[in-house]
């Protein structure tokens, strides 16, 4: 399949045998190192865990004498990595992996430990005893979920509210912001708002609505035992709950009123997409029926459109029913493989580093139960080398040694023009707008320009440097006193930019004054002042 037009292509492929594609491994690998704040190198007692998805079984890896750890397995999608050591709090990192992806040099720094005290109460404010803290979600300064209920199987104490409804969660990262998830057989699972560790927390549990359901095999029309059902809240923060069907293929759970998205998986079977479920609370019980069918597989190969060589590391995202269903990356042979539910699935080919985004960006694929679908070849064009001549003065004289700074996409370092004033550079990706934005400066004179190059015309470009202006001002606090040490900068936010661009920065002096002598002309810009507490 040559990708050469805009829009979304629809492909209906015939299942074929791809034995040659089955020999490569889709195992992912995560490696990293533990770090103590005091620099110590004694890692005895330190433990590292990996949670391959909210439904995945927790795995443990012991660090070596240098604090290094490794996990390897068929991980894909959201993965939680967490570590703890005696006398310190939990640390961790949330990853989103494609099948076969390798992530190295993850650095997990141990924070100081603090305890989180809370109380579980019912809607009338009465204490609820026996409420279990299932999970802690650390939302800042890093993001990771700590599955306390799973850690109980690794020697950690289960956290349950006492007769007064009170509980204590130890080993929390001091200064972090966290949210809790609690469960009780008589109440719906409850997620608390995120708040700083150290503040007393009150979790209000509601009876909710009793949801009874069954998972049905579409082909056999029979219930499926041991199926995992995931229900995700359609409203922020989109917290998820999971439950497993019993020997009769049924499940029971309590949910607070709201709109949820439900999906079931069992062995080689899965739901064709996310099913919307509205819990209104108008009735004391809601019944849910989730069909599953044998999943299929979509495979393909991504290659360089010029050389024909395979492209390793290209990312492919698959959606089903408008929701993320899988992520894959190409291996050294340029091959990817991703499990797909029966029915229509949409694959998004995200550009690999050094290549243009494919057109169309998405392909719709019809997958039948148990089918392996092979896509035609996907060809990516290498990113072009951009070229711009920098000129100045009335006669457009070339500016040898002119400096070019890339702003979007942001890349470190300057590109220097040659003796003919020509600057050449490559970018690692092209913004969605298709334009590359940069600043150009004269090496000896106060002249500059902001310019943009279009990916459709990478060469034969020229930018003319103009005399720069100087901006001066002062920043004062609300009481009229000078604001010393405040960062002042100019922001440019034209339509089509991925985010506003910072053109220059200055710091206020003892009198609150600032100045910048190199303001490029003809560019609308907004001056902002930023201190540690507020934006002026």
Short mmCIF file of C-alpha atoms in Angstrom, two decimals:
data_model
loop_
_atom_site.label_atom_id
_atom_site.label_comp_id
_atom_site.label_asym_id
_atom_site.label_seq_id
_atom_site.Cartn_x
_atom_site.Cartn_y
_atom_site.Cartn_z
CA UNK A 1 0.00 0.00 0.00
CA UNK A 2 1.68 3.21 -1.15
CA UNK A 3 0.51 6.01 1.13
CA UNK A 4 0.15 9.04 -1.05
CA UNK A 5 -3.17 10.77 -0.58
CA UNK A 6 -4.91 12.49 2.30
CA UNK A 7 -7.78 11.06 4.31
CA UNK A 8 -8.43 7.63 5.75
CA UNK A 9 -7.97 4.56 3.60
CA UNK A 10 -10.20 1.53 4.01
CA UNK A 11 -8.58 -1.84 3.54
CA UNK A 12 -10.34 -5.21 3.57
CA UNK A 13 -7.61 -7.85 3.60
CA UNK A 14 -7.69 -11.59 3.21
CA UNK A 15 -6.22 -13.67 6.00
CA UNK A 16 -2.90 -15.18 5.01
CA UNK A 17 -0.26 -17.34 6.65
CA UNK A 18 2.63 -15.26 7.89
CA UNK A 19 4.88 -17.87 9.42
CA UNK A 20 7.93 -15.81 8.52
CA UNK A 21 6.64 -12.99 10.73
CA UNK A 22 6.10 -15.19 13.76
CA UNK A 23 9.74 -15.85 14.48
CA UNK A 24 10.53 -12.48 15.99
CA UNK A 25 9.83 -11.71 19.64
CA UNK A 26 7.36 -9.11 20.84
CA UNK A 27 8.83 -9.07 24.35
CA UNK A 28 9.44 -5.62 25.75
CA UNK A 29 12.30 -4.79 28.10
CA UNK A 30 12.52 -2.15 30.81
CA UNK A 31 15.77 -1.45 32.61
CA UNK A 32 16.90 1.26 34.97
CA UNK A 33 18.64 2.20 38.18
CA UNK A 34 17.60 3.08 41.73
CA UNK A 35 18.98 6.24 43.35
CA UNK A 36 19.05 7.27 47.02
CA UNK A 37 18.86 11.00 47.85
CA UNK A 38 21.94 10.74 50.10
CA UNK A 39 23.98 8.90 47.46
CA UNK A 40 24.25 5.65 49.39
CA UNK A 41 25.02 2.48 47.43
CA UNK A 42 23.56 -0.13 49.79
CA UNK A 43 20.53 -1.54 47.95
CA UNK A 44 19.81 -4.38 50.36
CA UNK A 45 16.09 -4.48 51.07
CA UNK A 46 15.18 -2.39 48.00
CA UNK A 47 12.39 -3.89 45.91
CA UNK A 48 11.20 -3.08 42.39
CA UNK A 49 7.80 -4.05 40.98
CA UNK A 50 6.15 -3.91 37.58
CA UNK A 51 2.41 -3.90 36.94
CA UNK A 52 1.59 -4.73 33.30
CA UNK A 53 -1.79 -3.01 33.21
CA UNK A 54 -4.48 -2.64 35.84
CA UNK A 55 -5.45 -6.31 35.37
CA UNK A 56 -1.93 -7.70 35.07
CA UNK A 57 -0.24 -9.77 37.76
CA UNK A 58 2.41 -7.87 39.71
CA UNK A 59 6.02 -8.84 39.00
CA UNK A 60 9.15 -8.25 41.11
CA UNK A 61 12.80 -7.77 40.22
CA UNK A 62 15.55 -7.43 42.80
CA UNK A 63 18.18 -4.76 42.03
CA UNK A 64 21.84 -5.73 41.79
CA UNK A 65 24.65 -4.24 43.90
CA UNK A 66 24.71 -1.10 41.76
CA UNK A 67 20.95 -0.59 41.98
CA UNK A 68 20.20 -1.68 38.43
CA UNK A 69 17.09 -3.70 37.57
CA UNK A 70 15.59 -5.32 34.46
CA UNK A 71 12.11 -6.52 33.49
CA UNK A 72 11.41 -8.45 30.31
CA UNK A 73 8.12 -9.83 29.01
CA UNK A 74 5.20 -9.36 26.62
CA UNK A 75 4.32 -5.92 27.99
CA UNK A 76 2.26 -3.46 25.96
CA UNK A 77 0.02 -0.54 26.81
CA UNK A 78 0.08 1.15 30.22
CA UNK A 79 2.73 -0.24 32.56
CA UNK A 80 3.45 0.84 36.13
CA UNK A 81 7.01 0.69 37.48
CA UNK A 82 7.50 1.24 41.21
CA UNK A 83 10.18 0.76 43.89
CA UNK A 84 10.57 1.04 47.64
CA UNK A 85 13.43 0.76 50.14
CA UNK A 86 13.52 0.61 53.95
CA UNK A 87 13.13 4.08 55.42
CA UNK A 88 12.02 5.69 52.15
CA UNK A 89 8.75 6.27 50.33
CA UNK A 90 7.45 4.75 47.12
CA UNK A 91 8.85 6.01 43.84
CA UNK A 92 7.84 5.04 40.34
CA UNK A 93 7.02 5.88 36.78
CA UNK A 94 4.10 5.29 34.43
CA UNK A 95 5.04 4.00 30.96
CA UNK A 96 2.99 3.39 27.83
CA UNK A 97 4.72 0.65 25.85
CA UNK A 98 4.31 -0.79 22.40
CA UNK A 99 4.84 -4.51 21.94
CA UNK A 100 8.56 -5.21 21.66
CA UNK A 101 9.57 -1.74 22.86
CA UNK A 102 12.75 -1.36 24.91
CA UNK A 103 13.04 1.35 27.53
CA UNK A 104 16.45 1.75 29.17
CA UNK A 105 18.02 3.99 31.79
CA UNK A 106 14.85 4.59 33.81
CA UNK A 107 15.94 6.48 36.92
CA UNK A 108 13.87 5.93 40.07
CA UNK A 109 14.88 8.26 42.91
CA UNK A 110 13.66 7.39 46.42
CA UNK A 111 11.81 10.21 48.24
CA UNK A 112 11.50 10.73 51.97
CA UNK A 113 8.66 8.70 53.49
CA UNK A 114 5.47 10.15 54.96
CA UNK A 115 2.21 8.66 56.20
CA UNK A 116 -1.22 9.49 54.83
CA UNK A 117 -4.03 9.45 57.41
CA UNK A 118 -7.62 9.14 56.31
CA UNK A 119 -11.14 8.20 57.30
CA UNK A 120 -13.83 6.33 55.39
CA UNK A 121 -17.39 7.59 56.01
CA UNK A 122 -20.84 7.04 54.50
CA UNK A 123 -22.94 9.85 52.95
CA UNK A 124 -24.24 10.76 56.44
CA UNK A 125 -20.70 11.10 57.78
CA UNK A 126 -20.79 7.90 59.83
CA UNK A 127 -17.56 5.85 59.97
CA UNK A 128 -17.27 2.86 57.64
CA UNK A 129 -15.17 0.00 58.98
CA UNK A 130 -13.58 -2.62 56.77
CA UNK A 131 -13.02 -0.34 53.76
CA UNK A 132 -9.93 -1.51 51.88
CA UNK A 133 -7.50 0.90 50.24
CA UNK A 134 -6.96 -0.81 46.88
CA UNK A 135 -4.68 1.63 45.17
CA UNK A 136 -2.75 4.87 45.51
CA UNK A 137 -2.36 7.04 42.43
CA UNK A 138 0.62 9.38 42.68
CA UNK A 139 -0.19 12.32 40.40
CA UNK A 140 2.73 14.67 41.19
CA UNK A 141 5.70 15.15 41.00
CA UNK A 142 5.62 11.92 38.98
CA UNK A 143 2.78 9.65 37.91
CA UNK A 144 2.41 6.03 38.94
CA UNK A 145 -0.23 3.78 40.46
CA UNK A 146 0.72 1.75 43.56
CA UNK A 147 -1.53 -1.37 43.68
CA UNK A 148 -1.73 -1.94 47.42
CA UNK A 149 -4.20 -4.82 47.02
CA UNK A 150 -1.71 -6.72 44.81
CA UNK A 151 1.24 -5.89 47.05
CA UNK A 152 -0.49 -7.75 49.88
CA UNK A 153 0.58 -10.94 48.10
CA UNK A 154 4.23 -9.83 48.37
CA UNK A 155 4.32 -9.43 52.15
CA UNK A 156 2.91 -5.90 52.42
CA UNK A 157 0.19 -5.28 54.97
CA UNK A 158 -3.36 -4.80 53.71
CA UNK A 159 -4.73 -1.37 54.62
CA UNK A 160 -8.26 -1.50 56.03
CA UNK A 161 -10.30 1.06 57.97
CA UNK A 162 -10.93 0.36 61.67
CA UNK A 163 -14.17 0.69 63.66
CA UNK A 164 -13.79 4.46 63.59
CA UNK A 165 -13.32 4.37 59.81
CA UNK A 166 -9.72 5.48 60.16
CA UNK A 167 -6.75 4.14 58.23
CA UNK A 168 -3.10 4.99 57.62
CA UNK A 169 -1.20 4.51 54.38
CA UNK A 170 2.55 4.33 55.15
CA UNK A 171 5.58 4.91 52.94
CA UNK A 172 3.98 7.64 50.83
CA UNK A 173 6.37 10.01 49.00
CA UNK A 174 6.67 13.14 51.12
CA UNK A 175 5.42 16.26 49.34
CA UNK A 176 3.63 14.26 46.63
CA UNK A 177 0.02 14.61 45.51
CA UNK A 178 -1.99 11.39 45.65
CA UNK A 179 -5.49 9.98 45.17
CA UNK A 180 -6.87 6.80 46.71
CA UNK A 181 -9.23 4.08 45.51
CA UNK A 182 -11.25 2.32 48.19
CA UNK A 183 -13.58 -0.68 48.10
CA UNK A 184 -16.19 -2.13 50.44
CA UNK A 185 -18.72 -4.90 49.78
CA UNK A 186 -21.65 -2.64 50.71
CA UNK A 187 -20.50 0.40 48.75
CA UNK A 188 -19.37 1.35 45.27
CA UNK A 189 -15.65 1.65 44.64
CA UNK A 190 -14.62 5.23 45.35
CA UNK A 191 -11.75 7.34 44.05
CA UNK A 192 -10.80 10.36 46.15
CA UNK A 193 -9.70 13.69 44.67
CA UNK A 194 -5.93 14.17 44.50
CA UNK A 195 -4.47 16.04 47.46
CA UNK A 196 -1.04 16.53 49.11
CA UNK A 197 0.37 13.84 51.36
CA UNK A 198 0.14 15.04 54.96
CA UNK A 199 -3.34 16.56 54.70
CA UNK A 200 -6.07 14.56 56.47
CA UNK A 201 -8.16 12.73 53.89
CA UNK A 202 -11.87 11.89 54.07
CA UNK A 203 -13.25 9.30 51.67
CA UNK A 204 -17.04 9.30 51.33
CA UNK A 205 -18.40 5.92 50.23
CA UNK A 206 -21.79 5.70 48.50
CA UNK A 207 -23.98 2.61 48.21
CA UNK A 208 -24.09 3.06 44.44
CA UNK A 209 -26.07 0.90 42.05
CA UNK A 210 -25.78 -2.87 41.94
CA UNK A 211 -24.60 -3.96 38.48
CA UNK A 212 -25.01 -7.62 37.54
CA UNK A 213 -23.69 -8.83 34.24
CA UNK A 214 -22.58 -11.69 32.08
CA UNK A 215 -19.95 -12.21 29.40
CA UNK A 216 -21.23 -14.13 26.36
CA UNK A 217 -19.31 -15.88 23.59
CA UNK A 218 -20.90 -14.51 20.38
CA UNK A 219 -20.30 -17.67 18.38
CA UNK A 220 -21.35 -20.24 20.99
CA UNK A 221 -23.92 -18.05 22.76
CA UNK A 222 -22.65 -19.35 26.09
CA UNK A 223 -21.33 -17.59 29.17
CA UNK A 224 -17.57 -17.23 29.62
CA UNK A 225 -16.04 -18.02 33.01
CA UNK A 226 -12.89 -16.21 34.15
CA UNK A 227 -13.37 -13.26 31.80
CA UNK A 228 -11.93 -9.94 32.92
CA UNK A 229 -14.39 -7.02 32.74
CA UNK A 230 -13.02 -3.47 32.77
CA UNK A 231 -15.31 -0.51 33.40
CA UNK A 232 -13.87 2.95 32.82
CA UNK A 233 -15.57 6.15 33.93
CA UNK A 234 -16.31 8.29 30.89
CA UNK A 235 -15.84 11.45 32.96
CA UNK A 236 -12.50 12.74 34.29
CA UNK A 237 -10.36 11.43 35.91
CA UNK A 238 -11.47 8.34 33.93
CA UNK A 239 -10.69 5.91 36.73
CA UNK A 240 -11.07 2.22 35.91
CA UNK A 241 -12.54 -0.72 37.79
CA UNK A 242 -12.17 -4.38 36.99
CA UNK A 243 -13.96 -7.56 38.00
CA UNK A 244 -13.74 -11.19 36.93
CA UNK A 245 -16.64 -13.44 35.96
CA UNK A 246 -17.31 -16.44 38.19
CA UNK A 247 -17.67 -20.10 37.16
CA UNK A 248 -21.09 -19.31 35.67
CA UNK A 249 -19.73 -16.42 33.59
CA UNK A 250 -21.45 -13.73 35.66
CA UNK A 251 -20.13 -10.81 37.69
CA UNK A 252 -21.37 -8.43 40.35
CA UNK A 253 -20.14 -4.92 41.17
CA UNK A 254 -21.43 -1.67 42.65
CA UNK A 255 -21.01 1.56 40.69
CA UNK A 256 -21.80 5.17 41.40
CA UNK A 257 -24.26 6.75 38.93
CA UNK A 258 -22.59 7.96 35.75
CA UNK A 259 -21.59 6.92 32.26
CA UNK A 260 -19.07 4.08 31.93
CA UNK A 261 -17.31 2.29 29.11
CA UNK A 262 -17.19 -1.49 29.48
CA UNK A 263 -15.05 -4.10 27.79
CA UNK A 264 -14.38 -7.81 28.42
CA UNK A 265 -11.44 -10.09 27.60
CA UNK A 266 -10.96 -13.82 28.04
CA UNK A 267 -8.02 -15.89 26.74
CA UNK A 268 -8.09 -15.36 22.95
CA UNK A 269 -11.43 -13.56 22.99
CA UNK A 270 -12.27 -9.92 23.47
CA UNK A 271 -15.10 -7.42 23.09
CA UNK A 272 -15.46 -5.83 19.64
CA UNK A 273 -15.06 -2.41 21.28
CA UNK A 274 -16.04 -0.37 24.30
CA UNK A 275 -19.71 -0.57 25.21
CA UNK A 276 -21.29 2.53 26.77
CA UNK A 277 -23.18 1.88 29.99
CA UNK A 278 -25.31 4.53 31.68
CA UNK A 279 -25.88 4.02 35.42
CA UNK A 280 -28.75 6.35 36.28
CA UNK A 281 -29.57 5.26 39.80
CA UNK A 282 -33.29 5.28 38.95
CA UNK A 283 -33.42 1.53 39.59
CA UNK A 284 -31.64 -0.36 42.38
CA UNK A 285 -30.04 -2.77 39.90
CA UNK A 286 -28.62 -2.61 36.36
CA UNK A 287 -28.00 -5.63 34.14
CA UNK A 288 -25.13 -5.73 31.64
CA UNK A 289 -24.40 -8.17 28.82
CA UNK A 290 -20.96 -8.07 27.18
CA UNK A 291 -20.31 -10.18 24.06
CA UNK A 292 -16.82 -11.44 23.21
CA UNK A 293 -15.44 -13.16 20.14
CA UNK A 294 -12.11 -14.57 19.10
CA UNK A 295 -9.65 -11.81 18.47
CA UNK A 296 -7.73 -11.47 15.25
CA UNK A 297 -4.30 -10.12 14.40
CA UNK A 298 -3.15 -7.35 12.09
CA UNK A 299 0.41 -7.49 10.76
CA UNK A 300 2.37 -5.38 8.32
CA UNK A 301 5.73 -3.99 7.36
CA UNK A 302 6.96 -0.38 7.29
CA UNK A 303 9.83 0.53 4.97
CA UNK A 304 11.78 3.49 3.58
CA UNK A 305 10.08 4.70 0.40
CA UNK A 306 13.45 5.64 -1.17
CA UNK A 307 15.82 2.84 -0.18
CA UNK A 308 13.30 0.11 0.54
CA UNK A 309 15.08 -0.64 3.82
CA UNK A 310 12.91 -1.62 6.82
CA UNK A 311 12.15 1.07 9.41
CA UNK A 312 12.61 0.01 13.01
CA UNK A 313 10.74 1.71 15.84
CA UNK A 314 7.79 3.08 13.84
CA UNK A 315 4.80 3.39 16.16
CA UNK A 316 1.37 2.09 15.19
CA UNK A 317 -1.69 2.89 17.29
CA UNK A 318 -4.93 0.94 16.91
CA UNK A 319 -8.37 2.13 17.92
CA UNK A 320 -11.62 0.20 18.10
CA UNK A 321 -14.90 1.98 18.57
CA UNK A 322 -13.04 5.26 19.01
CA UNK A 323 -10.92 4.00 21.92
CA UNK A 324 -7.31 2.88 22.16
CA UNK A 325 -7.17 -0.88 21.61
CA UNK A 326 -3.46 -1.52 21.11
CA UNK A 327 -0.03 -0.07 20.37
CA UNK A 328 2.79 -1.70 18.41
CA UNK A 329 6.26 -0.81 17.15
CA UNK A 330 8.10 -2.23 14.21
CA UNK A 331 11.06 -4.52 14.88
CA UNK A 332 14.43 -4.60 13.14
CA UNK A 333 12.75 -6.10 10.06
CA UNK A 334 10.19 -3.26 9.98
CA UNK A 335 7.41 -5.68 10.97
CA UNK A 336 4.62 -4.98 13.45
CA UNK A 337 1.92 -7.20 14.89
CA UNK A 338 -1.08 -6.13 16.99
CA UNK A 339 -4.10 -8.01 18.35
CA UNK A 340 -7.44 -6.71 17.04
CA UNK A 341 -11.05 -7.26 18.00
CA UNK A 342 -13.57 -8.58 15.51
CA UNK A 343 -15.06 -5.91 13.27
CA UNK A 344 -13.69 -2.57 12.11
CA UNK A 345 -10.41 -1.34 13.60
CA UNK A 346 -8.50 1.81 12.71
CA UNK A 347 -4.71 1.80 12.56
CA UNK A 348 -2.87 5.11 12.87
CA UNK A 349 0.65 5.15 11.43
CA UNK A 350 2.58 7.66 13.48
CA UNK A 351 5.74 8.98 11.91
CA UNK A 352 9.02 7.38 12.87
CA UNK A 353 11.99 9.63 13.75
CA UNK A 354 13.53 10.92 10.54
CA UNK A 355 10.47 10.28 8.36
CA UNK A 356 7.49 12.26 7.15
CA UNK A 357 4.07 11.41 8.58
CA UNK A 358 2.31 8.98 6.23
CA UNK A 359 -0.68 10.04 4.16
CA UNK A 360 -3.30 8.92 4.85
CA UNK A 361 -2.50 8.81 8.55
CA UNK A 362 -5.08 6.10 9.23
CA UNK A 363 -6.26 2.84 7.67
CA UNK A 364 -9.50 1.04 8.51
CA UNK A 365 -9.18 -2.73 8.66
CA UNK A 366 -11.99 -5.29 8.87
CA UNK A 367 -10.99 -8.24 11.05
CA UNK A 368 -12.91 -11.49 11.34
CA UNK A 369 -12.90 -13.82 14.32
CA UNK A 370 -9.57 -15.66 14.61
CA UNK A 371 -8.23 -14.09 11.42
CA UNK A 372 -4.68 -12.91 10.77
CA UNK A 373 -4.79 -9.95 8.40
CA UNK A 374 -1.70 -8.82 6.51
CA UNK A 375 -1.58 -5.24 5.29
CA UNK A 376 0.23 -4.30 2.09
CA UNK A 377 3.57 -2.57 2.58
CA UNK A 378 3.53 0.85 4.26
CA UNK A 379 6.14 3.21 2.83
CA UNK A 380 7.43 6.28 4.64
CA UNK A 381 9.29 9.10 2.94
CA UNK A 382 12.48 10.35 4.66
CA UNK A 383 12.34 13.85 6.06
CA UNK A 384 13.83 16.38 3.63
CA UNK A 385 16.87 18.52 4.30
CA UNK A 386 15.74 22.11 4.72
CA UNK A 387 17.72 24.92 3.16
CA UNK A 388 17.39 28.67 3.65
CA UNK A 389 19.58 31.56 2.54
CA UNK A 390 19.98 34.35 5.07
CA UNK A 391 20.37 37.81 3.55
CA UNK A 392 20.55 41.37 4.87
CA UNK A 393 20.61 44.98 3.73
CA UNK A 394 19.14 46.80 0.75
CA UNK A 395 20.87 44.50 -1.75
CA UNK A 396 20.03 41.24 0.03
CA UNK A 397 23.67 40.46 0.66
CA UNK A 398 24.28 36.88 1.94
CA UNK A 399 25.11 36.74 5.64
CA UNK A 400 27.95 34.29 6.18
CA UNK A 401 27.94 32.78 9.67
CA UNK A 402 24.29 33.67 10.34
CA UNK A 403 22.85 31.61 13.19
CA UNK A 404 19.55 29.75 12.89
CA UNK A 405 17.71 28.46 15.97
CA UNK A 406 14.85 25.96 15.51
CA UNK A 407 11.80 26.77 17.63
CA UNK A 408 9.26 24.24 16.29
CA UNK A 409 10.10 21.45 16.39
CA UNK A 410 12.41 22.44 19.21
CA UNK A 411 15.98 21.23 18.73
CA UNK A 412 19.06 22.06 20.73
CA UNK A 413 21.94 23.94 19.18
CA UNK A 414 22.41 26.49 16.42
CA UNK A 415 22.80 25.94 12.69
CA UNK A 416 25.42 28.21 11.10
CA UNK A 417 25.13 29.51 7.55
CA UNK A 418 28.00 28.89 5.12
CA UNK A 419 29.96 31.50 3.14
CA UNK A 420 26.97 31.93 0.80
CA UNK A 421 24.65 32.59 3.73
CA UNK A 422 22.95 29.20 3.31
CA UNK A 423 21.91 27.23 6.39
CA UNK A 424 21.03 23.55 5.99
CA UNK A 425 19.42 21.38 8.65
CA UNK A 426 17.23 18.36 9.27
CA UNK A 427 14.51 17.90 11.87
CA UNK A 428 13.53 14.73 13.69
CA UNK A 429 9.85 15.31 12.99
CA UNK A 430 7.48 17.62 11.15
CA UNK A 431 4.81 19.49 13.17
CA UNK A 432 1.15 18.84 12.33
CA UNK A 433 1.02 22.18 10.51
CA UNK A 434 3.71 20.97 8.10
CA UNK A 435 5.82 24.03 8.90
CA UNK A 436 9.18 24.42 10.60
CA UNK A 437 9.56 27.68 12.56
CA UNK A 438 12.95 29.22 13.37
CA UNK A 439 14.82 32.40 14.31
CA UNK A 440 17.75 33.78 12.31
CA UNK A 441 20.38 36.18 13.67
CA UNK A 442 23.21 38.25 12.21
CA UNK A 443 26.59 37.26 13.70
CA UNK A 444 27.83 40.84 14.10
CA UNK A 445 24.86 43.22 13.89
CA UNK A 446 21.58 43.55 15.87
CA UNK A 447 19.49 42.08 13.06
CA UNK A 448 17.15 39.11 13.13
CA UNK A 449 13.99 37.51 11.74
CA UNK A 450 11.37 34.92 12.60
CA UNK A 451 10.47 32.68 9.65
CA UNK A 452 8.73 29.44 8.74
CA UNK A 453 9.53 26.83 6.08
CA UNK A 454 6.94 24.54 4.55
CA UNK A 455 7.71 20.84 4.21
CA UNK A 456 6.43 21.02 0.62
CA UNK A 457 9.20 23.50 -0.23
CA UNK A 458 12.29 22.55 1.77
CA UNK A 459 14.70 24.34 -0.60
CA UNK A 460 14.95 27.67 -2.47
CA UNK A 461 13.98 29.66 0.62
CA UNK A 462 15.28 33.05 1.64
CA UNK A 463 14.90 35.11 4.81
CA UNK A 464 15.88 38.76 5.17
CA UNK A 465 17.25 40.06 8.47
CA UNK A 466 15.83 43.33 9.78
CA UNK A 467 17.12 45.76 12.44
CA UNK A 468 16.09 44.63 15.91
CA UNK A 469 14.36 46.77 18.52
CA UNK A 470 14.90 47.06 22.27
CA UNK A 471 12.14 46.57 24.83
CA UNK A 472 12.38 47.95 28.38
CA UNK A 473 10.03 47.72 31.32
CA UNK A 474 9.60 47.01 34.99
CA UNK A 475 7.66 44.54 37.09
CA UNK A 476 6.12 45.57 40.38
CA UNK A 477 4.32 43.62 43.07
CA UNK A 478 0.78 44.39 44.18
CA UNK A 479 2.05 46.71 46.93
CA UNK A 480 4.10 48.72 44.42
CA UNK A 481 7.49 47.34 45.44
CA UNK A 482 9.88 46.12 42.73
CA UNK A 483 9.73 42.45 41.76
CA UNK A 484 13.35 41.30 41.77
CA UNK A 485 14.54 38.13 40.03
CA UNK A 486 11.34 37.65 38.01
CA UNK A 487 11.61 36.03 34.58
CA UNK A 488 10.14 38.16 31.79
CA UNK A 489 9.69 36.80 28.29
CA UNK A 490 7.92 37.28 24.99
CA UNK A 491 5.52 34.65 23.70
CA UNK A 492 4.51 34.25 20.05
CA UNK A 493 1.31 32.27 19.44
CA UNK A 494 0.37 32.24 15.77
CA UNK A 495 -2.37 29.97 14.45
CA UNK A 496 -1.16 26.48 13.60
CA UNK A 497 1.61 26.32 16.17
CA UNK A 498 1.61 23.30 18.47
CA UNK A 499 2.26 25.59 21.45
CA UNK A 500 3.22 29.26 21.93
CA UNK A 501 6.88 29.96 21.19
CA UNK A 502 9.15 31.80 23.62
CA UNK A 503 11.19 34.34 21.63
CA UNK A 504 13.31 35.79 24.42
CA UNK A 505 13.73 35.85 28.20
CA UNK A 506 15.18 38.35 30.68
CA UNK A 507 15.39 38.61 34.49
CA UNK A 508 14.46 41.71 36.48
CA UNK A 509 17.17 43.51 38.47
CA UNK A 510 17.08 45.02 41.96
CA UNK A 511 14.69 47.75 40.80
CA UNK A 512 12.39 45.31 39.04
CA UNK A 513 13.53 46.56 35.63
CA UNK A 514 14.32 44.42 32.59
CA UNK A 515 15.54 45.02 29.05
CA UNK A 516 16.03 42.96 25.91
CA UNK A 517 18.03 44.48 23.03
CA UNK A 518 17.20 41.97 20.27
CA UNK A 519 13.48 41.99 19.55
CA UNK A 520 12.77 40.82 16.01
CA UNK A 521 10.51 43.28 14.16
CA UNK A 522 7.11 42.57 12.65
CA UNK A 523 6.26 39.76 15.06
CA UNK A 524 3.23 40.15 17.36
CA UNK A 525 4.30 38.99 20.78
CA UNK A 526 2.90 39.00 24.29
CA UNK A 527 5.18 39.89 27.19
CA UNK A 528 4.64 37.86 30.37
CA UNK A 529 6.33 37.93 33.77
CA UNK A 530 6.68 34.68 35.68
CA UNK A 531 7.80 34.14 39.26
CA UNK A 532 7.60 30.96 41.33
CA UNK A 533 4.05 31.66 42.48
CA UNK A 534 2.18 33.47 39.74
CA UNK A 535 2.08 34.75 36.19
CA UNK A 536 1.75 38.52 35.71
#
